[in-house]
Each structure stands twice: as C-alpha cells, then as structure tokens.
XYZ file of N, CA, C and O in Angstrom:
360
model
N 31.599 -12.035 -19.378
C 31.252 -13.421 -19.170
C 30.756 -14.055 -20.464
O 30.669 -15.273 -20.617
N 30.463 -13.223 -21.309
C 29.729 -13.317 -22.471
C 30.692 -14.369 -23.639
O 30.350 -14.987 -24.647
N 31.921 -14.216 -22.987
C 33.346 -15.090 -24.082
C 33.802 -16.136 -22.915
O 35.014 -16.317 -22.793
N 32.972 -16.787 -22.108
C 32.961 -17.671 -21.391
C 32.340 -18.766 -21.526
O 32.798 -19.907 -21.575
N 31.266 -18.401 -21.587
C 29.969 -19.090 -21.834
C 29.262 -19.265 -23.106
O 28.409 -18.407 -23.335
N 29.409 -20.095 -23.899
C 28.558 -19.557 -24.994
C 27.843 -20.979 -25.476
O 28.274 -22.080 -25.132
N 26.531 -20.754 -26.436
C 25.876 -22.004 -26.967
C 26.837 -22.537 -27.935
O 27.673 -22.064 -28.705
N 26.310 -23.963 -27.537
C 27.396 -24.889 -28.339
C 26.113 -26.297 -28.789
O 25.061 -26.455 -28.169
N 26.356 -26.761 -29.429
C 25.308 -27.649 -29.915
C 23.717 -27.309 -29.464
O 22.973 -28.269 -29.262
N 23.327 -26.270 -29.347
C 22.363 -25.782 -28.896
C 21.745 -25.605 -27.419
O 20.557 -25.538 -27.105
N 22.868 -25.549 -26.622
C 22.947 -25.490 -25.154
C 23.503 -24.847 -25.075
O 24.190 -24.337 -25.960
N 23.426 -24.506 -23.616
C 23.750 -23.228 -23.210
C 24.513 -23.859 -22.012
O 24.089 -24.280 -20.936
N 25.790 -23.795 -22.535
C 27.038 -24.640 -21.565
C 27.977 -23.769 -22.075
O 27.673 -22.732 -22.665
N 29.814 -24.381 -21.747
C 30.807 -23.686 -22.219
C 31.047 -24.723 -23.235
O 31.079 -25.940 -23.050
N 31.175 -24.216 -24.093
C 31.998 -24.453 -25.391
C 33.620 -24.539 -25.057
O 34.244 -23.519 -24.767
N 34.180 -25.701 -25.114
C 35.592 -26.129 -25.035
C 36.371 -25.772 -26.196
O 37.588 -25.592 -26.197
N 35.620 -25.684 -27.148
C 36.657 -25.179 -28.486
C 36.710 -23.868 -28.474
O 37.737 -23.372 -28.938
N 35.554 -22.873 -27.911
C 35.841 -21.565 -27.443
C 36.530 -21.409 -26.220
O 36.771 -20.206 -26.326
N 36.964 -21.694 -25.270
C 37.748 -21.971 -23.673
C 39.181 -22.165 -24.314
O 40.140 -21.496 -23.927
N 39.297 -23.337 -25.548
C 40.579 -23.422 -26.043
C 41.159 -22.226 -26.570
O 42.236 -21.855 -26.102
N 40.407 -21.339 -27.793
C 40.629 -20.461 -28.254
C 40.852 -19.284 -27.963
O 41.684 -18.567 -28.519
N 39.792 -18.836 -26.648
C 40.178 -17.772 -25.430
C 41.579 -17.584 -24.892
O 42.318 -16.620 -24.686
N 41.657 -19.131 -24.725
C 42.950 -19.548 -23.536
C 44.246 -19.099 -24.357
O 45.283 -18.714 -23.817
N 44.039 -19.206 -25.784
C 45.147 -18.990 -26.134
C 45.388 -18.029 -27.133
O 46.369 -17.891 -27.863
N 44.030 -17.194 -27.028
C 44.260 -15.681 -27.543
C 44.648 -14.919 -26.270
O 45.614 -14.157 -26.310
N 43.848 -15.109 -24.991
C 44.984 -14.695 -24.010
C 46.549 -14.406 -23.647
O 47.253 -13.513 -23.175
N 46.656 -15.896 -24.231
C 48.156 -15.931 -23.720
C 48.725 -15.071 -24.987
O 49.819 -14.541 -24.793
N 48.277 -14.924 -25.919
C 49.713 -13.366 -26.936
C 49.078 -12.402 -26.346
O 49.629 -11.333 -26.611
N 48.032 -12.258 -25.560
C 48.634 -10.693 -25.334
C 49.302 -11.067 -23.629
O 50.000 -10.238 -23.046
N 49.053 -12.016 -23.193
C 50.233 -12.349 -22.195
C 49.852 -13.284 -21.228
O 48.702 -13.574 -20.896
N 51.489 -13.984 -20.567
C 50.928 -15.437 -19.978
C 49.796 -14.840 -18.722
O 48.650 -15.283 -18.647
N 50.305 -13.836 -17.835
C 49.831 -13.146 -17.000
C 48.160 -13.249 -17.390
O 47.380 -13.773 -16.596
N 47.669 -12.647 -18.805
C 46.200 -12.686 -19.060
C 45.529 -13.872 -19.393
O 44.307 -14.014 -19.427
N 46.688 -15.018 -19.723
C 46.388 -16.317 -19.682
C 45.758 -16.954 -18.457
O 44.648 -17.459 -18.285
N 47.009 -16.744 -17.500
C 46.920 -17.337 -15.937
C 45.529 -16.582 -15.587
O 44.586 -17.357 -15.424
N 45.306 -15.522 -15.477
C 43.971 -14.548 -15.035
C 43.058 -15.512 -15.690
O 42.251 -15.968 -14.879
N 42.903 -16.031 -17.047
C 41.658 -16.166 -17.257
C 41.284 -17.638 -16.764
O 40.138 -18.066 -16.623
N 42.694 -18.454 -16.487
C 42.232 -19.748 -16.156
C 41.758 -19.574 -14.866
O 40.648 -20.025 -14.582
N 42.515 -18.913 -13.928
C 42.213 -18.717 -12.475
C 40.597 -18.272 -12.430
O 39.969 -18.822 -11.526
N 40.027 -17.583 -13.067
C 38.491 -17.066 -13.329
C 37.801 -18.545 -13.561
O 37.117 -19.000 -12.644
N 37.964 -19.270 -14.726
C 37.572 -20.430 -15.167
C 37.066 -20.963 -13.856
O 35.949 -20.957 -13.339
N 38.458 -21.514 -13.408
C 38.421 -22.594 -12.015
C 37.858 -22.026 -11.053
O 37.247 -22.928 -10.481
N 37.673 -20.997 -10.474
C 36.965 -20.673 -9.470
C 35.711 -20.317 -9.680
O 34.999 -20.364 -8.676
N 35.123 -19.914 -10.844
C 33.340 -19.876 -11.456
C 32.749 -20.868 -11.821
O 31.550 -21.121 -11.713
N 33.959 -21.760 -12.482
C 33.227 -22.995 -13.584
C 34.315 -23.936 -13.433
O 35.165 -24.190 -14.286
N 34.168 -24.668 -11.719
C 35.080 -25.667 -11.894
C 34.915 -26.953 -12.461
O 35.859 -27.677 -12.777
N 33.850 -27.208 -12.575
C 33.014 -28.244 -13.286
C 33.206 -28.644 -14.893
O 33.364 -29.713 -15.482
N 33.108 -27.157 -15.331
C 33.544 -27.313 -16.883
C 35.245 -27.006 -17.021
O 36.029 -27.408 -17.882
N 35.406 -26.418 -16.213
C 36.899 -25.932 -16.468
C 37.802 -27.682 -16.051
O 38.973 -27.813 -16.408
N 37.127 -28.767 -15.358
C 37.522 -29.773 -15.449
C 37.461 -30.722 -16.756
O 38.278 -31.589 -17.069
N 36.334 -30.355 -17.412
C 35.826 -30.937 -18.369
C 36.496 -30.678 -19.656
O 36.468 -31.434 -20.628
N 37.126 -29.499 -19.575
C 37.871 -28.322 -20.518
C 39.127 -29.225 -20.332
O 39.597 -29.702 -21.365
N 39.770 -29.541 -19.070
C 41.353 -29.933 -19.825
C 40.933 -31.440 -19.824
O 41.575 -32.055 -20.676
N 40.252 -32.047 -19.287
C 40.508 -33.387 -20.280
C 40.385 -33.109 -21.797
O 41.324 -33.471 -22.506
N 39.701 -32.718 -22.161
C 39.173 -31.818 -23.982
C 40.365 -31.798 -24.376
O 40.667 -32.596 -25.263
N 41.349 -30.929 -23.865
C 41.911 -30.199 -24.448
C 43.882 -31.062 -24.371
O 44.923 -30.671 -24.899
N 43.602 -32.283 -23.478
C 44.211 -33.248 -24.012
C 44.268 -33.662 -24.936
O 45.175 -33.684 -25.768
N 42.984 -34.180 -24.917
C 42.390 -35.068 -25.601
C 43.244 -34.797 -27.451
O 43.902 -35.381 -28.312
N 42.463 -33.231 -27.053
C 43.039 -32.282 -28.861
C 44.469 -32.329 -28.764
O 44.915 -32.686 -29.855
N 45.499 -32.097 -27.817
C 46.450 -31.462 -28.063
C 47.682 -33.188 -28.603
O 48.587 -33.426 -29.403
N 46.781 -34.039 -27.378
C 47.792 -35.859 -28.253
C 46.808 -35.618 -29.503
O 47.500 -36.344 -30.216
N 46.029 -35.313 -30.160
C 45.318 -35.838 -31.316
C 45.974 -35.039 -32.273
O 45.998 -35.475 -33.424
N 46.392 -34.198 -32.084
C 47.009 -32.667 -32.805
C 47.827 -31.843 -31.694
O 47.346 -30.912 -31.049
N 49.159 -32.339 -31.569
C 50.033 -31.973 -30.952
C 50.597 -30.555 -31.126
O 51.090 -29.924 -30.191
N 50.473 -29.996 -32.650
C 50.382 -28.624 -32.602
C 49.522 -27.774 -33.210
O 49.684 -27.146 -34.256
N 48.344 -27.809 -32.275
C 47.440 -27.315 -32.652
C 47.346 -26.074 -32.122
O 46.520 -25.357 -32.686
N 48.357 -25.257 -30.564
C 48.796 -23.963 -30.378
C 48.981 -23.632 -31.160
O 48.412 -22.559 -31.360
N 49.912 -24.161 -32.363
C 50.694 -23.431 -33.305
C 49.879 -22.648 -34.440
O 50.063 -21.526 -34.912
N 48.734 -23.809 -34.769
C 47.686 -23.699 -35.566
C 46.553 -22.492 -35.223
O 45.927 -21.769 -35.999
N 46.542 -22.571 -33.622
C 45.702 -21.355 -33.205
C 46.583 -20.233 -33.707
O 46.130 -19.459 -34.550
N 47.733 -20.104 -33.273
C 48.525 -18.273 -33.034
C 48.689 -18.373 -34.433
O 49.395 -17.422 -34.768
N 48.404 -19.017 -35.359
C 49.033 -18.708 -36.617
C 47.624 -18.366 -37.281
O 47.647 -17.711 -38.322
N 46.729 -18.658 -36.893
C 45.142 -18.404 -36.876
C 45.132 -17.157 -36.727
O 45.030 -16.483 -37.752
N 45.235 -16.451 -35.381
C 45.159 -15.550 -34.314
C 46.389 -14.187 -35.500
O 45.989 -13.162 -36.051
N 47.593 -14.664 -35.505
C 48.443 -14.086 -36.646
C 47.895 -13.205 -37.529
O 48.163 -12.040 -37.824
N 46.503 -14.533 -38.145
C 46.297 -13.764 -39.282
C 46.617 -14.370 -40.917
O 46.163 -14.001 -42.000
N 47.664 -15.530 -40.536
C 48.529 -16.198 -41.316
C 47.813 -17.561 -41.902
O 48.239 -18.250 -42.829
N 46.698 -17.762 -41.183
C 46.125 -19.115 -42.251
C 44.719 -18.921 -41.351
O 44.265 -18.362 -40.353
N 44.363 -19.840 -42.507
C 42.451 -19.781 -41.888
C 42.425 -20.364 -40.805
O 43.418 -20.798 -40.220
N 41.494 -20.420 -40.498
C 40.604 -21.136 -39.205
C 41.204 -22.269 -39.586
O 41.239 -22.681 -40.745
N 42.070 -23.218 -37.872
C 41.684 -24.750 -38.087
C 40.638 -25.018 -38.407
O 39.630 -24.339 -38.212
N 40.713 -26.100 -38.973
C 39.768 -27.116 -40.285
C 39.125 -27.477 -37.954
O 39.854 -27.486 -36.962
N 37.946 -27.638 -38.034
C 37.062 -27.968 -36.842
C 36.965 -29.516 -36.730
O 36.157 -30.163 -36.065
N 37.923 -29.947 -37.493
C 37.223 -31.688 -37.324
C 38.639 -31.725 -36.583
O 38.830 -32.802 -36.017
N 39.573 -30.890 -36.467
C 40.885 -30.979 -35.464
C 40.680 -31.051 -33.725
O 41.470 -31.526 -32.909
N 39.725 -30.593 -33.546
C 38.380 -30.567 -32.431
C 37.837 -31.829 -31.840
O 37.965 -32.126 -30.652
N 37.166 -32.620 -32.822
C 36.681 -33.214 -32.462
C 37.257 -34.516 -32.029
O 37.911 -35.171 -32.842
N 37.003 -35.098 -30.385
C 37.816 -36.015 -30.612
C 36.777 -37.356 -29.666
O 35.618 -37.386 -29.252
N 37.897 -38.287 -29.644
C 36.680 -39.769 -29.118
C 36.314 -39.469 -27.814
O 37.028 -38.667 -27.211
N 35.375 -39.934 -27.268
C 35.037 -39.881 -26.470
C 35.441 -41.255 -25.123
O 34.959 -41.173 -23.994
C-alpha cells in the first residue's frame, strides 16, 4: 500500500504523479498488472482514483506523449520527465 499512498506537498494523500507513474510502470510488466492495479485503486480509493483521471487528462491533452516519456524513463533511456510536465491548471 506503501506505492499507493504517499506524501505529496506535505500531506498525506495520493500523489497523482505517483498513481501516474505506478500505472504505467505496471503496464510493461503487463496490461493484466495494469488493470489489477487500477481495479485496487477504484475499489480502496474511489475518491482519489476519481481525482487521478481527471489529473491525468488534464497531463495527457497538456503533453500528449507523456506515456512515451514515462517508458522511455522506465527504459532507462532519458531522465526523469522535467516535473513541470505535471503540473497543470486547475
């Protein structure tokens, strides 16, 4: 639960940029461990796991390939997205 939950601006909530990053270190090792972890999400934390895909709209029209940017992250192949790719209007 410990890669679920974690402090994020000094609260103790879920972190959406970690939920993003989970979600899609999941999915290379498979969609199957993908689907598992969202299905966990939504039924523990439907509240944030709602809160999570507006977010993660939000990122993906702001930076349309920003999957790409994760697995190529995840790869090994380039640094960390730059974090201001994250942040978006409210």
């Amino acid at each position: 639960m410990s890669e679920i939950l974690e402090s994020f601006d000094g609260e103790l909530r879920t972190s959406n940029v970690g939920i993003l990053f989970n979600i899609y270190r999941e999915e290379k090792k498979s969609m199957n461990d993908r689907i598992q972890y969202e299905n966990f999400l939504k039924s523990n934390y439907p509240k944030e796991y709602d809160n999570f895909l507006e977010f993660k709209t939000k990122v993906k029209n702001q930076t349309p390939n920003i999957k790409d940017l994760i697995f190529s992250w995840l790869d090994g192949k380039t640094e960390i997205p730059d974090l201001e790719l994250f942040l978006v209007n409210e």
